[in-house]
Structures are given as C-alpha cells and as structure tokens.
Amino acid sequence: MMAEEGKSRVALVTGGSRGIGRAVAELLAAQGHQVAINYVSNEEAANEAVASIEAAGGAAIAIKADVGDEDAVAAMMTQVQEQLGPVEILVNNAGITRDDLLMRMKPDAWDTVMQTNLKSVYLCSKAALRGMLRARWGRIINVSSIAGVAGNAGQANYAAAKAGVIGFTMSLAKEIGSRGITVNAVAPGFIETDMTAALGNDAAAAAADQITLGRLGRPEEVASAVGYLASAEASYITGQTIVVDGGLAI
C-alpha cells in the first residue's frame, strides 16, 4: 500500500547548513517535515540552522558526516532512523568547487569534486532507497547546476560531476518509478551563496549582466523548486531537471 500523501515526513538534506541547503531545510521544515541537516565541517552553521527551524516551530537535527564516504553515509542513515525515522525525502545538495583550467587541474581537484558532488549522490540515494522501497514511497531530489547543462570554462570537474547527477537522476527514475518513488533534479544558475560570493563583486556583476532577469538568484528561489518536487503536487513528475537560472542558459 502506498504511503499517504501530504503528511509529515522525514527529510535529509546533505550540505544543509548554509546556502541553498539551509534554505531547502527551512522550507521543508515549514512544510511540516522533520529535517535532518547534514554537514561535514561547519558545526556552528548547522546548529544555527537547526535553531532557526526550531524557533519557527519546526523539528530538525544536525548530523556530521562526509557524504562521499560509504561508512559515514551508513552511520548517518542509522542516526537519522534512530532519531527521526527512515528517510522519506532525500535532497542531495552537498557540493564543492575546485576550479582551474584543465591543463592546470590536479588529479586531487578532480577526484575530490567527483567524490563530494557525484559519488555522494550515489551513496546517499542507495542508502535511503532501502526504506523507500519498503514503504513504496519516496522523493529523491538532486541538486545539479547549470554548469552540468551548459558547461563552464575552468570547471571541467564540477561540470562533469553535475552533468553526471542529471544522468544519474534519469537512470534511477527509470529503475524505481514503479515503486512509487520519484527522482528529480534542480539545476541552479548563479545564486547568492558563499560559493558565488567568493567570485567577488565585479565577477558577480558580470554574471548578472548575462542573466535574462538581470540579477543573481536567491537560495529560497531554488528551495521553492525543491519543495515543489518533494510535494504531493509533483507526484507525476520524475526523471526531470528543473533549471532555476533566471534565464541564463536561454
């Protein structure tokens, strides 16, 4: 029997302590879900996100884990299950950049980005699927990037990983659609986060000039797309990538 739509569920957001991940965690909590916020190093930011959710009347916990490590992911899933229950909504958001021109890119910069941005999606999805398959209900939402759709000079590693996320999304959607589980992705463009802040004001202004809407996006605008894909209203959408880029790629 399929799980009831519209009820409070257990959500896990990887890389959920700041930026897009935090906005997603806060939105899912506002929708009534219990949220596990994963982080790898910034415990203070993760605790701040939990406090913000609890202050608004929601329920959240913070869990430290390197989502590119299989044992750490297994331990994280066990902790979520023990404290909240099996993961029903998984948002694979964790991501890093190690930008450089390909001819200067070190193998470690390639491997680290692949592990955090792509291998983590495989590990977390596989671990969460066990409970979803038993329940015959689940939502997996993967955060890709416009770089995975259109590429970006100096980001061959990042773009390849994010393009891989899109291919993974479509493949897994085909595998498990008959079990009541949807798998989708969102592909943000330039969003106001710590990652884009590192570009500097001049680079941000130059980026805004390329965007149809004339500005960088806000984390909450990406979170809205994720929240929709996690909702009952999106129950007939799977294998899709929603581009949230203000018209950058058109």
Coordinates of C-alpha atoms in Angstrom, one line a residue:
M1 CA 0.0 0.0 0.0
M2 CA 1.4 3.4 -1.0
A3 CA 2.2 5.9 1.8
E4 CA -0.3 8.6 2.4
E5 CA 0.4 11.9 0.6
G6 CA 0.6 15.2 2.4
K7 CA 1.7 14.0 5.8
S8 CA 4.7 15.0 7.8
R9 CA 7.8 13.0 6.6
V10 CA 11.4 12.6 7.4
A11 CA 13.7 14.6 5.2
L12 CA 17.5 14.6 4.9
V13 CA 19.3 17.5 3.3
T14 CA 23.0 17.0 2.6
G15 CA 25.2 20.1 2.9
G16 CA 22.2 21.7 4.7
S17 CA 24.0 24.1 7.0
R18 CA 24.1 27.1 4.7
G19 CA 23.2 28.5 1.3
I20 CA 20.8 26.5 -0.9
G21 CA 20.9 23.6 1.5
R22 CA 19.8 25.6 4.5
A23 CA 17.0 27.3 2.5
V24 CA 15.8 23.9 1.5
A25 CA 15.9 22.6 5.0
E26 CA 14.0 25.6 6.3
L27 CA 11.3 25.3 3.6
L28 CA 10.8 21.5 4.2
A29 CA 10.5 22.2 7.9
A30 CA 8.0 24.9 7.3
Q31 CA 6.0 22.4 5.2
G32 CA 5.8 20.3 8.3
H33 CA 8.5 17.7 7.7
Q34 CA 11.2 16.6 10.3
V35 CA 14.5 17.6 8.8
A36 CA 18.0 16.1 9.3
I37 CA 20.6 18.7 8.3
N38 CA 23.9 17.1 7.2
Y39 CA 27.2 19.0 7.4
V40 CA 30.8 18.0 7.2
S41 CA 32.8 20.8 9.0
N42 CA 30.7 23.8 10.0
E43 CA 29.0 22.6 13.1
E44 CA 28.2 26.2 14.2
A45 CA 26.3 26.9 11.0
A46 CA 24.4 23.6 11.2
N47 CA 23.4 24.3 14.8
E48 CA 22.2 27.8 13.7
A49 CA 20.1 26.2 11.0
V50 CA 18.5 23.8 13.5
A51 CA 17.9 26.6 15.9
S52 CA 16.3 28.7 13.2
I53 CA 13.9 25.9 12.3
E54 CA 13.0 25.2 15.9
A55 CA 12.4 28.8 16.6
A56 CA 9.9 28.8 13.8
G57 CA 8.1 25.8 15.3
G58 CA 9.7 23.1 13.2
A59 CA 11.7 20.0 14.0
A60 CA 15.3 19.4 13.0
I61 CA 18.6 17.7 13.9
A62 CA 22.2 18.2 12.7
I63 CA 24.3 15.3 11.7
K64 CA 28.0 15.4 10.8
A65 CA 29.1 13.1 8.0
D66 CA 31.3 13.1 4.9
V67 CA 28.7 12.1 2.3
G68 CA 31.4 11.0 -0.1
D69 CA 32.4 8.2 2.4
E70 CA 30.4 5.0 2.4
D71 CA 30.8 4.1 6.1
A72 CA 30.0 7.7 7.1
V73 CA 26.8 7.6 5.0
A74 CA 25.7 4.3 6.5
A75 CA 26.3 5.7 10.0
M76 CA 24.4 8.9 9.1
M77 CA 21.3 7.0 7.9
T78 CA 21.3 4.9 11.0
Q79 CA 21.4 8.0 13.2
V80 CA 18.5 9.6 11.2
Q81 CA 16.4 6.4 11.5
E82 CA 17.1 6.2 15.3
Q83 CA 16.2 9.8 15.9
L84 CA 13.5 10.6 13.4
G85 CA 12.7 7.5 11.3
P86 CA 13.6 6.3 7.9
V87 CA 14.4 8.9 5.3
E88 CA 11.4 9.6 3.0
I89 CA 12.6 12.8 1.3
L90 CA 16.3 12.9 0.3
V91 CA 17.8 16.1 -1.0
N92 CA 21.3 15.5 -2.3
N93 CA 22.7 19.0 -2.1
A94 CA 26.3 18.7 -0.8
G95 CA 28.8 20.2 -3.3
I96 CA 32.2 21.8 -3.6
T97 CA 34.3 23.5 -6.3
R98 CA 38.0 23.2 -7.1
D99 CA 38.1 25.4 -10.2
D100 CA 41.0 25.5 -12.6
L101 CA 41.8 25.3 -16.3
L102 CA 42.0 21.6 -17.3
M103 CA 45.7 21.8 -18.2
R104 CA 46.5 23.0 -14.6
M105 CA 43.9 20.9 -12.8
K106 CA 45.5 18.4 -10.4
P107 CA 44.1 14.9 -10.1
D108 CA 43.1 15.6 -6.5
A109 CA 41.0 18.5 -7.6
W110 CA 39.2 16.2 -10.0
D111 CA 38.8 13.3 -7.5
T112 CA 37.6 15.5 -4.6
V113 CA 34.9 17.2 -6.6
M114 CA 33.7 13.9 -8.0
Q115 CA 33.5 12.3 -4.6
T116 CA 31.6 15.1 -2.9
N117 CA 29.4 16.1 -5.8
L118 CA 28.6 12.8 -7.6
K119 CA 29.7 9.8 -5.5
S120 CA 27.7 11.2 -2.6
V121 CA 24.5 11.2 -4.7
Y122 CA 25.1 7.5 -5.4
L123 CA 25.9 6.6 -1.8
C124 CA 23.1 8.6 -0.1
S125 CA 20.4 7.5 -2.7
K126 CA 21.4 3.9 -2.4
A127 CA 21.3 4.0 1.4
A128 CA 17.9 5.9 1.6
L129 CA 16.3 3.6 -1.0
R130 CA 16.0 0.6 1.3
G131 CA 13.4 2.3 3.4
M132 CA 11.7 4.0 0.4
L133 CA 11.3 0.7 -1.4
R134 CA 9.7 -0.9 1.7
A135 CA 7.3 2.0 2.0
R136 CA 6.7 2.2 -1.7
W137 CA 7.0 6.0 -1.4
G138 CA 9.9 8.4 -1.6
R139 CA 11.2 11.6 -3.1
I140 CA 14.9 12.0 -4.2
I141 CA 15.8 15.5 -5.3
N142 CA 19.4 16.0 -6.6
V143 CA 20.9 19.5 -6.8
S144 CA 22.8 19.7 -10.1
S145 CA 23.9 23.0 -11.7
I146 CA 23.6 25.0 -14.9
A147 CA 27.3 24.1 -15.3
G148 CA 26.1 20.5 -15.7
V149 CA 23.7 21.6 -18.5
A150 CA 25.8 24.1 -20.4
G151 CA 29.4 23.6 -19.1
N152 CA 31.6 26.4 -17.8
A153 CA 35.3 27.2 -18.6
G154 CA 37.5 26.4 -15.6
Q155 CA 35.0 24.0 -14.1
A156 CA 35.5 20.7 -16.1
N157 CA 35.5 18.7 -12.9
Y158 CA 32.4 20.5 -11.4
A159 CA 30.5 20.5 -14.7
A160 CA 31.2 16.8 -15.3
A161 CA 30.1 15.9 -11.8
K162 CA 26.9 17.9 -12.1
A163 CA 26.1 16.5 -15.6
G164 CA 26.6 13.1 -14.0
V165 CA 24.0 14.0 -11.4
I166 CA 21.5 14.6 -14.2
G167 CA 22.3 11.3 -15.9
F168 CA 22.0 9.5 -12.6
T169 CA 18.7 11.2 -11.9
M170 CA 17.1 10.0 -15.2
S171 CA 18.5 6.4 -14.8
L172 CA 17.4 6.0 -11.2
A173 CA 14.0 7.4 -12.0
K174 CA 13.5 4.6 -14.6
E175 CA 14.7 2.0 -12.2
I176 CA 12.3 2.7 -9.3
G177 CA 9.4 4.6 -10.7
S178 CA 7.1 1.5 -10.4
R179 CA 7.7 1.5 -6.7
G180 CA 6.1 4.9 -6.1
I181 CA 9.4 6.8 -5.8
T182 CA 10.2 9.9 -7.9
V183 CA 13.7 11.1 -8.7
N184 CA 14.3 14.6 -10.0
A185 CA 16.9 17.3 -10.1
V186 CA 17.2 21.1 -9.9
A187 CA 19.9 22.9 -11.8
P188 CA 20.6 26.4 -10.2
G189 CA 22.4 29.1 -12.1
F190 CA 24.2 31.9 -10.3
I191 CA 22.8 32.0 -6.7
E192 CA 23.7 34.3 -3.9
T193 CA 25.7 31.9 -1.7
D194 CA 29.2 31.7 -0.1
M195 CA 30.4 29.9 -3.3
T196 CA 29.4 32.8 -5.6
A197 CA 30.5 35.4 -3.0
A198 CA 34.0 34.1 -3.4
L199 CA 33.9 35.4 -7.0
G200 CA 33.9 39.0 -5.9
N201 CA 31.7 41.9 -6.7
D202 CA 33.0 42.5 -10.3
A203 CA 32.5 38.9 -11.3
A204 CA 29.0 38.8 -9.7
A205 CA 28.1 42.0 -11.6
A206 CA 29.4 40.5 -14.9
A207 CA 27.4 37.3 -14.2
A208 CA 24.2 39.3 -13.6
D209 CA 24.7 41.0 -17.0
Q210 CA 24.4 37.6 -18.7
I211 CA 21.2 36.7 -16.9
T212 CA 17.9 37.4 -18.5
L213 CA 16.3 38.6 -15.2
G214 CA 19.4 40.8 -14.6
R215 CA 20.2 39.5 -11.1
L216 CA 21.6 36.6 -9.2
G217 CA 19.1 34.2 -7.7
R218 CA 18.3 33.7 -4.0
P219 CA 18.7 30.3 -2.2
E220 CA 15.0 30.5 -1.4
E221 CA 14.1 30.5 -5.1
V222 CA 15.9 27.2 -5.6
A223 CA 14.4 25.8 -2.4
S224 CA 10.9 26.5 -3.8
A225 CA 11.6 24.2 -6.7
V226 CA 12.9 21.5 -4.4
G227 CA 9.9 21.9 -2.1
Y228 CA 7.6 21.5 -5.1
L229 CA 9.3 18.3 -6.2
A230 CA 9.0 16.9 -2.7
S231 CA 5.3 17.7 -2.5
A232 CA 2.2 15.7 -3.4
E233 CA 1.6 18.2 -6.3
A234 CA 4.7 16.8 -8.1
S235 CA 3.7 13.1 -7.7
Y236 CA 3.5 12.6 -11.5
I237 CA 6.9 14.2 -12.2
T238 CA 10.1 12.1 -12.3
G239 CA 13.4 12.0 -14.2
Q240 CA 13.2 15.7 -14.8
T241 CA 15.7 18.6 -14.2
I242 CA 14.2 22.0 -13.4
V243 CA 16.6 24.8 -14.3
V244 CA 16.5 27.7 -11.9
D245 CA 18.8 30.2 -13.5
G246 CA 16.9 33.4 -14.2
G247 CA 17.2 32.7 -17.9
L248 CA 21.0 32.4 -18.0
A249 CA 21.0 29.5 -20.4
I250 CA 18.4 30.6 -22.9

